[in-house]
mmCIF file of C-alpha atoms in Angstrom:
data_model
loop_
_atom_site.group_PDB
_atom_site.id
_atom_site.type_symbol
_atom_site.label_atom_id
_atom_site.label_comp_id
_atom_site.label_asym_id
_atom_site.label_seq_id
_atom_site.Cartn_x
_atom_site.Cartn_y
_atom_site.Cartn_z
ATOM 1 C CA PRO A 1 94.288 -145.295 100.547
ATOM 2 C CA GLN A 2 95.572 -141.822 102.409
ATOM 3 C CA VAL A 3 93.088 -139.563 101.014
ATOM 4 C CA GLN A 4 93.870 -135.961 102.181
ATOM 5 C CA LEU A 5 90.569 -134.075 102.820
ATOM 6 C CA PRO A 6 90.685 -130.331 101.642
ATOM 7 C CA ASN A 7 91.240 -127.815 104.200
ATOM 8 C CA ALA A 8 88.938 -125.180 102.322
ATOM 9 C CA GLU A 9 86.025 -127.078 101.219
ATOM 10 C CA ASP A 10 83.549 -129.169 102.974
ATOM 11 C CA THR A 11 82.577 -131.678 100.295
ATOM 12 C CA LEU A 12 85.131 -134.253 98.393
ATOM 13 C CA TYR A 13 84.245 -136.653 96.094
ATOM 14 C CA TRP A 14 87.359 -139.221 95.324
ATOM 15 C CA CYS A 15 87.449 -141.574 92.687
ATOM 16 C CA LYS A 16 89.958 -144.429 92.155
ATOM 17 C CA ILE A 17 90.232 -147.446 89.997
ATOM 18 C CA PHE A 18 90.477 -151.001 90.903
ATOM 19 C CA LYS A 19 91.321 -154.065 88.922
ATOM 20 C CA LEU A 20 89.495 -157.473 89.792
ATOM 21 C CA PRO A 21 91.806 -159.893 91.613
ATOM 22 C CA ASP A 22 93.839 -162.478 89.670
ATOM 23 C CA LEU A 23 90.915 -164.953 89.686
ATOM 24 C CA ARG A 24 91.502 -168.215 87.382
ATOM 25 C CA ARG A 25 87.764 -168.830 87.107
ATOM 26 C CA LYS A 26 84.367 -167.037 87.738
ATOM 27 C CA HIS A 27 83.533 -166.528 91.275
ATOM 28 C CA HIS A 28 80.347 -164.800 92.977
ATOM 29 C CA MET A 29 80.050 -161.937 95.067
ATOM 30 C CA ILE A 30 77.935 -162.583 98.074
ATOM 31 C CA ARG A 31 78.286 -159.684 100.674
ATOM 32 C CA TYR A 32 79.832 -156.494 100.997
ATOM 33 C CA GLU A 33 80.562 -154.240 104.127
ATOM 34 C CA PRO A 34 82.213 -150.762 105.016
ATOM 35 C CA ILE A 35 85.505 -150.624 106.409
ATOM 36 C CA HIS A 36 86.035 -147.382 108.609
ATOM 37 C CA GLN A 37 89.176 -146.053 109.546
ATOM 38 C CA ALA A 38 89.291 -145.601 113.454
ATOM 39 C CA GLY A 39 88.227 -141.928 114.138
ATOM 40 C CA ASN A 40 86.733 -141.276 110.471
ATOM 41 C CA ARG A 41 83.485 -142.621 110.413
ATOM 42 C CA ALA A 42 81.614 -138.995 111.004
ATOM 43 C CA TYR A 43 83.752 -137.754 107.409
ATOM 44 C CA LEU A 44 82.237 -141.041 105.314
ATOM 45 C CA HIS A 45 79.214 -140.188 103.576
ATOM 46 C CA HIS A 46 78.572 -142.511 100.977
ATOM 47 C CA LEU A 47 80.584 -145.016 98.598
ATOM 48 C CA VAL A 48 79.569 -146.538 95.200
ATOM 49 C CA VAL A 49 81.546 -148.826 93.155
ATOM 50 C CA TYR A 50 80.822 -148.985 89.241
ATOM 51 C CA GLU A 51 81.960 -151.598 86.827
ATOM 52 C CA CYS A 52 84.192 -149.790 84.135
ATOM 53 C CA SER A 53 84.043 -150.313 80.367
ATOM 54 C CA GLY A 54 86.171 -149.477 77.634
ATOM 55 C CA ASP A 55 89.856 -149.799 76.686
ATOM 56 C CA ALA A 56 91.800 -151.959 79.476
ATOM 57 C CA ALA A 57 95.097 -150.127 78.516
ATOM 58 C CA LEU A 58 93.383 -146.819 79.796
ATOM 59 C CA PHE A 59 92.310 -148.279 83.236
ATOM 60 C CA GLU A 60 95.244 -150.223 83.601
ATOM 61 C CA LYS A 61 97.333 -146.984 84.154
ATOM 62 C CA HIS A 62 95.378 -145.995 86.926
ATOM 63 C CA VAL A 63 95.335 -149.062 89.093
ATOM 64 C CA GLY A 64 98.535 -148.365 90.849
ATOM 65 C CA ALA A 65 97.432 -144.736 91.587
ATOM 66 C CA LYS A 66 95.650 -143.471 94.673
ATOM 67 C CA GLY A 67 93.110 -141.762 92.596
ATOM 68 C CA GLU A 68 91.801 -137.996 91.998
ATOM 69 C CA PRO A 69 88.810 -136.006 92.738
ATOM 70 C CA CYS A 70 85.890 -136.911 90.686
ATOM 71 C CA TYR A 71 83.876 -135.231 88.118
ATOM 72 C CA GLN A 72 86.373 -132.276 88.163
ATOM 73 C CA PRO A 73 87.639 -130.589 84.724
ATOM 74 C CA HIS A 74 90.857 -132.462 84.506
ATOM 75 C CA MET A 75 89.280 -136.066 85.429
ATOM 76 C CA PRO A 76 90.119 -138.813 82.797
ATOM 77 C CA SER A 77 87.413 -138.931 80.292
ATOM 78 C CA GLU A 78 87.658 -142.888 80.874
ATOM 79 C CA PHE A 79 85.934 -142.514 84.374
ATOM 80 C CA LEU A 80 82.922 -141.308 82.930
ATOM 81 C CA SER A 81 82.485 -145.092 81.471
ATOM 82 C CA CYS A 82 82.176 -146.457 84.653
ATOM 83 C CA HIS A 83 78.540 -146.246 85.487
ATOM 84 C CA ASN A 84 77.183 -149.876 86.478
ATOM 85 C CA VAL A 85 76.624 -149.722 90.340
ATOM 86 C CA VAL A 86 77.649 -153.041 91.690
ATOM 87 C CA VAL A 87 78.374 -151.889 95.409
ATOM 88 C CA THR A 88 76.675 -148.896 96.958
ATOM 89 C CA TRP A 89 77.151 -147.850 100.893
ATOM 90 C CA ALA A 90 75.805 -144.902 102.753
ATOM 91 C CA VAL A 91 75.817 -143.525 106.028
ATOM 92 C CA GLY A 92 73.829 -145.819 108.529
ATOM 93 C CA SER A 93 74.009 -149.113 106.332
ATOM 94 C CA GLU A 94 76.129 -152.015 107.330
ATOM 95 C CA GLY A 95 76.385 -153.583 103.975
ATOM 96 C CA PHE A 96 74.319 -155.820 101.938
ATOM 97 C CA ASN A 97 73.730 -159.638 101.764
ATOM 98 C CA PHE A 98 72.961 -161.264 98.469
ATOM 99 C CA PRO A 99 69.945 -163.912 98.851
ATOM 100 C CA ALA A 100 71.132 -167.610 99.307
ATOM 101 C CA GLU A 101 70.446 -168.531 95.474
ATOM 102 C CA ALA A 102 72.303 -165.778 93.762
ATOM 103 C CA GLY A 103 75.766 -164.075 93.511
ATOM 104 C CA TYR A 104 77.213 -161.274 91.407
ATOM 105 C CA PRO A 105 79.572 -162.877 88.933
ATOM 106 C CA LEU A 106 83.111 -161.592 89.139
ATOM 107 C CA ASP A 107 84.299 -163.474 86.021
ATOM 108 C CA PRO A 108 87.784 -162.774 84.665
ATOM 109 C CA GLY A 109 86.716 -164.279 81.209
ATOM 110 C CA SER A 110 83.620 -162.000 80.324
ATOM 111 C CA GLY A 111 82.765 -159.684 83.140
ATOM 112 C CA ALA A 112 84.202 -156.385 84.167
ATOM 113 C CA ARG A 113 87.859 -156.289 84.809
ATOM 114 C CA PHE A 114 87.896 -152.632 86.221
ATOM 115 C CA TYR A 115 85.991 -151.067 88.817
ATOM 116 C CA MET A 116 85.887 -147.063 90.040
ATOM 117 C CA MET A 117 85.209 -146.489 93.618
ATOM 118 C CA GLU A 118 83.687 -143.063 94.133
ATOM 119 C CA THR A 119 83.723 -141.784 97.901
ATOM 120 C CA HIS A 120 81.750 -138.909 99.031
ATOM 121 C CA TYR A 121 83.530 -137.290 102.066
ATOM 122 C CA ASN A 122 81.750 -134.709 104.048
ATOM 123 C CA ASN A 123 83.750 -132.463 106.332
ATOM 124 C CA PRO A 124 81.073 -129.682 107.445
ATOM 125 C CA ASN A 125 83.374 -128.005 110.066
ATOM 126 C CA ILE A 126 86.199 -128.237 107.941
ATOM 127 C CA ASP A 127 88.252 -129.958 110.523
ATOM 128 C CA PRO A 128 91.930 -129.466 109.495
ATOM 129 C CA GLY A 129 94.478 -132.549 108.804
ATOM 130 C CA ILE A 130 91.987 -135.082 108.086
ATOM 131 C CA VAL A 131 93.812 -138.242 106.019
ATOM 132 C CA ASP A 132 91.576 -141.307 105.070
ATOM 133 C CA SER A 133 91.758 -144.843 104.107
ATOM 134 C CA SER A 134 88.304 -146.230 104.569
ATOM 135 C CA GLY A 135 86.545 -148.541 101.770
ATOM 136 C CA VAL A 136 84.711 -151.521 101.274
ATOM 137 C CA ARG A 137 85.279 -155.220 101.914
ATOM 138 C CA VAL A 138 83.821 -157.549 99.231
ATOM 139 C CA PHE A 139 83.220 -161.202 100.180
ATOM 140 C CA TYR A 140 83.438 -163.715 97.063
ATOM 141 C CA THR A 141 83.701 -167.313 96.673
ATOM 142 C CA PRO A 142 84.699 -170.191 94.068
ATOM 143 C CA THR A 143 81.332 -171.866 95.280
ATOM 144 C CA LEU A 144 78.814 -170.561 92.641
ATOM 145 C CA ARG A 145 75.346 -169.979 93.660
ATOM 146 C CA ARG A 146 72.474 -171.265 91.409
ATOM 147 C CA TYR A 147 71.799 -167.865 89.499
ATOM 148 C CA ASP A 148 74.222 -165.146 88.486
ATOM 149 C CA ALA A 149 72.781 -161.526 89.466
ATOM 150 C CA GLY A 150 72.681 -158.912 87.195
ATOM 151 C CA VAL A 151 72.051 -155.191 87.554
ATOM 152 C CA ILE A 152 69.890 -153.165 85.290
ATOM 153 C CA SER A 153 69.634 -149.428 85.174
ATOM 154 C CA VAL A 154 66.427 -148.139 84.021
ATOM 155 C CA GLY A 155 65.555 -144.307 83.504
ATOM 156 C CA LEU A 156 66.779 -140.785 81.705
ATOM 157 C CA ASP A 157 69.865 -140.872 79.824
ATOM 158 C CA PRO A 158 71.998 -138.598 81.665
ATOM 159 C CA ASN A 159 72.026 -135.799 79.197
ATOM 160 C CA TRP A 160 71.459 -132.122 78.535
ATOM 161 C CA ARG A 161 67.907 -132.873 77.162
ATOM 162 C CA HIS A 162 66.685 -133.830 80.292
ATOM 163 C CA ILE A 163 65.615 -130.297 81.615
ATOM 164 C CA ILE A 164 64.529 -129.177 85.020
ATOM 165 C CA PRO A 165 62.874 -125.580 85.065
ATOM 166 C CA PRO A 166 64.217 -123.623 87.964
ATOM 167 C CA GLY A 167 62.052 -122.237 90.694
ATOM 168 C CA ARG A 168 59.587 -124.853 90.921
ATOM 169 C CA PRO A 169 58.257 -126.731 94.111
ATOM 170 C CA GLU A 170 57.598 -129.958 92.138
ATOM 171 C CA VAL A 171 58.772 -131.208 88.600
ATOM 172 C CA VAL A 172 58.259 -134.670 87.512
ATOM 173 C CA SER A 173 60.769 -136.500 85.210
ATOM 174 C CA GLU A 174 60.243 -139.915 83.633
ATOM 175 C CA GLY A 175 62.709 -142.525 82.370
ATOM 176 C CA HIS A 176 61.242 -145.295 80.216
ATOM 177 C CA CYS A 177 62.395 -149.057 79.423
ATOM 178 C CA ILE A 178 59.802 -149.711 77.022
ATOM 179 C CA ALA A 179 57.951 -152.937 76.419
ATOM 180 C CA ASP A 180 59.804 -153.806 73.223
ATOM 181 C CA CYS A 181 63.363 -153.664 75.120
ATOM 182 C CA THR A 182 62.176 -155.964 77.855
ATOM 183 C CA ARG A 183 60.343 -158.369 75.150
ATOM 184 C CA GLN A 184 63.611 -158.712 73.498
ATOM 185 C CA ALA A 185 65.714 -159.011 76.420
ATOM 186 C CA LEU A 186 64.160 -161.075 78.850
ATOM 187 C CA PRO A 187 63.644 -164.768 79.018
ATOM 188 C CA ASP A 188 59.828 -166.180 78.775
ATOM 189 C CA GLN A 189 60.297 -167.050 82.634
ATOM 190 C CA GLY A 190 61.168 -163.598 83.380
ATOM 191 C CA VAL A 191 63.604 -162.092 85.959
ATOM 192 C CA ASN A 192 63.390 -161.575 89.555
ATOM 193 C CA VAL A 193 64.302 -158.352 91.212
ATOM 194 C CA PHE A 194 65.518 -158.653 94.696
ATOM 195 C CA ALA A 195 66.894 -155.186 95.381
ATOM 196 C CA THR A 196 66.669 -151.503 94.135
ATOM 197 C CA LEU A 197 68.411 -148.599 94.355
ATOM 198 C CA LEU A 198 66.951 -145.210 93.579
ATOM 199 C CA HIS A 199 69.189 -142.152 92.213
ATOM 200 C CA THR A 200 69.085 -138.556 91.748
ATOM 201 C CA HIS A 201 71.229 -135.803 92.410
ATOM 202 C CA LEU A 202 70.676 -133.005 94.879
ATOM 203 C CA ILE A 203 67.286 -131.647 94.015
ATOM 204 C CA GLY A 204 65.606 -135.015 93.646
ATOM 205 C CA ARG A 205 62.830 -135.357 96.539
ATOM 206 C CA LYS A 206 60.728 -138.538 95.297
ATOM 207 C CA VAL A 207 61.260 -141.483 93.137
ATOM 208 C CA ARG A 208 59.436 -144.309 92.275
ATOM 209 C CA PHE A 209 60.291 -147.301 90.072
ATOM 210 C CA ARG A 210 57.239 -148.211 88.199
ATOM 211 C CA GLN A 211 56.049 -151.499 86.508
ATOM 212 C CA ILE A 212 53.314 -151.730 83.694
ATOM 213 C CA ARG A 213 52.145 -154.920 82.192
ATOM 214 C CA GLY A 214 49.838 -155.266 79.560
ATOM 215 C CA GLY A 215 48.353 -151.785 79.888
ATOM 216 C CA GLU A 216 47.749 -152.226 83.647
ATOM 217 C CA GLU A 217 50.056 -150.386 86.264
ATOM 218 C CA LEU A 218 50.997 -152.991 88.966
ATOM 219 C CA GLN A 219 52.215 -151.720 92.469
ATOM 220 C CA PRO A 220 55.444 -149.651 92.098
ATOM 221 C CA ILE A 221 58.441 -152.017 92.905
ATOM 222 C CA THR A 222 60.123 -149.340 95.011
ATOM 223 C CA ALA A 223 58.674 -145.873 95.921
ATOM 224 C CA ASP A 224 60.530 -143.414 98.284
ATOM 225 C CA ASN A 225 58.557 -140.521 98.811
ATOM 226 C CA ASN A 226 61.223 -138.887 101.185
ATOM 227 C CA TYR A 227 64.266 -139.165 98.972
ATOM 228 C CA ASP A 228 67.596 -138.158 100.532
ATOM 229 C CA PHE A 229 70.596 -138.010 98.264
ATOM 230 C CA ASN A 230 72.590 -138.900 101.579
ATOM 231 C CA TYR A 231 71.114 -142.084 102.032
ATOM 232 C CA GLN A 232 71.486 -144.259 98.830
ATOM 233 C CA GLU A 233 71.886 -147.892 99.232
ATOM 234 C CA TYR A 234 70.497 -151.085 97.706
ATOM 235 C CA ARG A 235 67.070 -152.012 99.337
ATOM 236 C CA ARG A 236 66.411 -156.020 99.834
ATOM 237 C CA LEU A 237 62.740 -156.255 98.704
ATOM 238 C CA LYS A 238 60.562 -158.396 101.077
ATOM 239 C CA LYS A 239 60.430 -161.055 98.442
ATOM 240 C CA PRO A 240 61.437 -160.781 94.722
ATOM 241 C CA VAL A 241 59.367 -159.146 92.131
ATOM 242 C CA LYS A 242 58.915 -160.724 88.673
ATOM 243 C CA VAL A 243 59.746 -158.693 85.450
ATOM 244 C CA TYR A 244 58.523 -160.494 82.480
ATOM 245 C CA PRO A 245 59.135 -159.717 78.542
ATOM 246 C CA GLY A 246 56.775 -156.993 77.314
ATOM 247 C CA ASP A 247 57.005 -155.434 81.029
ATOM 248 C CA HIS A 248 57.278 -151.394 80.566
ATOM 249 C CA LEU A 249 59.418 -150.148 83.445
ATOM 250 C CA ILE A 250 59.653 -146.237 84.464
ATOM 251 C CA ALA A 251 61.670 -144.543 86.830
ATOM 252 C CA GLU A 252 59.818 -141.553 87.894
ATOM 253 C CA CYS A 253 61.608 -138.923 89.796
ATOM 254 C CA THR A 254 60.263 -135.400 91.418
ATOM 255 C CA TYR A 255 62.499 -132.623 92.129
ATOM 256 C CA ASN A 256 62.130 -129.413 93.994
ATOM 257 C CA SER A 257 63.895 -126.510 92.005
ATOM 258 C CA GLU A 258 62.981 -123.626 94.199
ATOM 259 C CA ALA A 259 66.465 -122.752 95.226
ATOM 260 C CA ARG A 260 67.914 -122.813 91.611
ATOM 261 C CA SER A 261 67.723 -119.480 89.509
ATOM 262 C CA THR A 262 68.883 -121.387 86.180
ATOM 263 C CA ILE A 263 67.636 -124.157 84.587
ATOM 264 C CA THR A 264 69.141 -127.523 85.702
ATOM 265 C CA LEU A 265 70.404 -129.985 82.911
ATOM 266 C CA GLY A 266 70.745 -133.915 82.899
ATOM 267 C CA GLY A 267 74.270 -135.053 83.317
ATOM 268 C CA LEU A 268 77.012 -136.771 85.658
ATOM 269 C CA THR A 269 78.146 -134.105 87.729
ATOM 270 C CA ALA A 270 76.459 -133.505 91.198
ATOM 271 C CA ARG A 271 75.031 -130.290 90.009
ATOM 272 C CA GLU A 272 73.400 -131.785 87.101
ATOM 273 C CA GLU A 273 70.403 -134.113 87.438
ATOM 274 C CA MET A 274 69.887 -137.808 87.002
ATOM 275 C CA CYS A 275 67.113 -139.882 87.149
ATOM 276 C CA LEU A 276 67.751 -143.836 87.418
ATOM 277 C CA ALA A 277 66.519 -146.702 89.384
ATOM 278 C CA PHE A 278 69.204 -149.676 89.536
ATOM 279 C CA ALA A 279 67.708 -153.313 90.222
ATOM 280 C CA LEU A 280 69.716 -156.208 91.158
ATOM 281 C CA TYR A 281 68.144 -159.392 89.842
ATOM 282 C CA TYR A 282 68.630 -162.904 88.432
ATOM 283 C CA PRO A 283 69.007 -164.636 86.507
ATOM 284 C CA ARG A 284 71.610 -162.218 84.588
ATOM 285 C CA VAL A 285 70.634 -161.227 81.026
ATOM 286 C CA ASP A 286 72.482 -159.219 78.325
ATOM 287 C CA LEU A 287 70.797 -155.822 79.341
ATOM 288 C CA THR A 288 72.363 -153.193 81.444
ATOM 289 C CA LEU A 289 71.149 -150.061 80.593
ATOM 290 C CA CYS A 290 67.609 -149.344 79.366
ATOM 291 C CA TYR A 291 67.018 -145.471 78.907
ATOM 292 C CA SER A 292 64.897 -143.097 77.331
ATOM 293 C CA LEU A 293 65.498 -139.322 76.303
ATOM 294 C CA PRO A 294 63.238 -136.714 75.050
ATOM 295 C CA SER A 295 63.751 -136.017 71.378
ATOM 296 C CA LEU A 296 65.342 -132.764 70.161
ATOM 297 C CA PRO A 297 62.033 -131.389 68.595
ATOM 298 C CA THR A 298 60.593 -131.759 72.086
ATOM 299 C CA VAL A 299 63.243 -130.034 73.852
ATOM 300 C CA LEU A 300 63.122 -127.309 71.560
ATOM 301 C CA HIS A 301 59.391 -126.815 71.580
ATOM 302 C CA SER A 302 59.489 -126.897 75.575
ATOM 303 C CA LEU A 303 62.264 -123.953 75.119
ATOM 304 C CA GLY A 304 59.816 -121.831 72.936
ATOM 305 C CA ILE A 305 61.725 -122.864 69.761
ATOM 306 C CA GLN A 306 59.513 -123.119 66.798
ATOM 307 C CA GLU A 307 62.062 -123.699 64.124
ATOM 308 C CA LEU A 308 65.770 -123.814 63.762
ATOM 309 C CA MET A 309 66.922 -121.666 60.735
ATOM 310 C CA PRO A 310 69.746 -123.428 58.613
#
């Protein structure tokens, strides 16, 4: 509520913690849509709601607060443990409807109890005195649908070992969810992916969400050859895609680093980079993050370091 856009900068990321309403039993989220404050639609760029994990007491103290700028040095470190994307809206989107057979569980017993809303404001003309209370409306019901939906995030662990050299028109990075992981986590009948969201930061240009089964590559689950950081949303697939135990999933990101004069590292801030594909699927299983990361020797070798002296 009442977020004051800065009078000297054109961009603001605002983070606020919310608590799950006081539900007695499990409900299903079935739809969400943006709420625009009248006259402010032009300033709202995108909005993401993440599930938070960690010490409830740390989050509880933020619930009543109006929030603060994201990814700044003084941002509370617990905010960085909110990274499972549940709701996402971007310019041009009217929201998202879940398919009739699935809903996203809001479960006071076993699910997330705290959520972080990250709102990206854009004020290119630096109009003064803008105060905004836009947000998102979530529809949820006690009438449960057949399946619990889940989110799985596939890609590169956001970490400095993800290195993108400067001055290059095309740099490709890959993050893997290997066959061993899906073999252990997924049921024999597989899961049904019904929507995907592709995610890099500012220099991402293409993202593909690839699927390999039994050594053969299938059609990509999703591919975006004109990726735009400013238009991120869950996209419903025409029909659900099956992912079976033993499938190998890859988030493949192509970057353009021509405008940068120093290396770009993986990380959580907008200046750093990410390579992730989020998939909404059912039935939900106990696997939310499936990442890979270059080994330390690989990274050292790529930097021309042959040996570290003790």
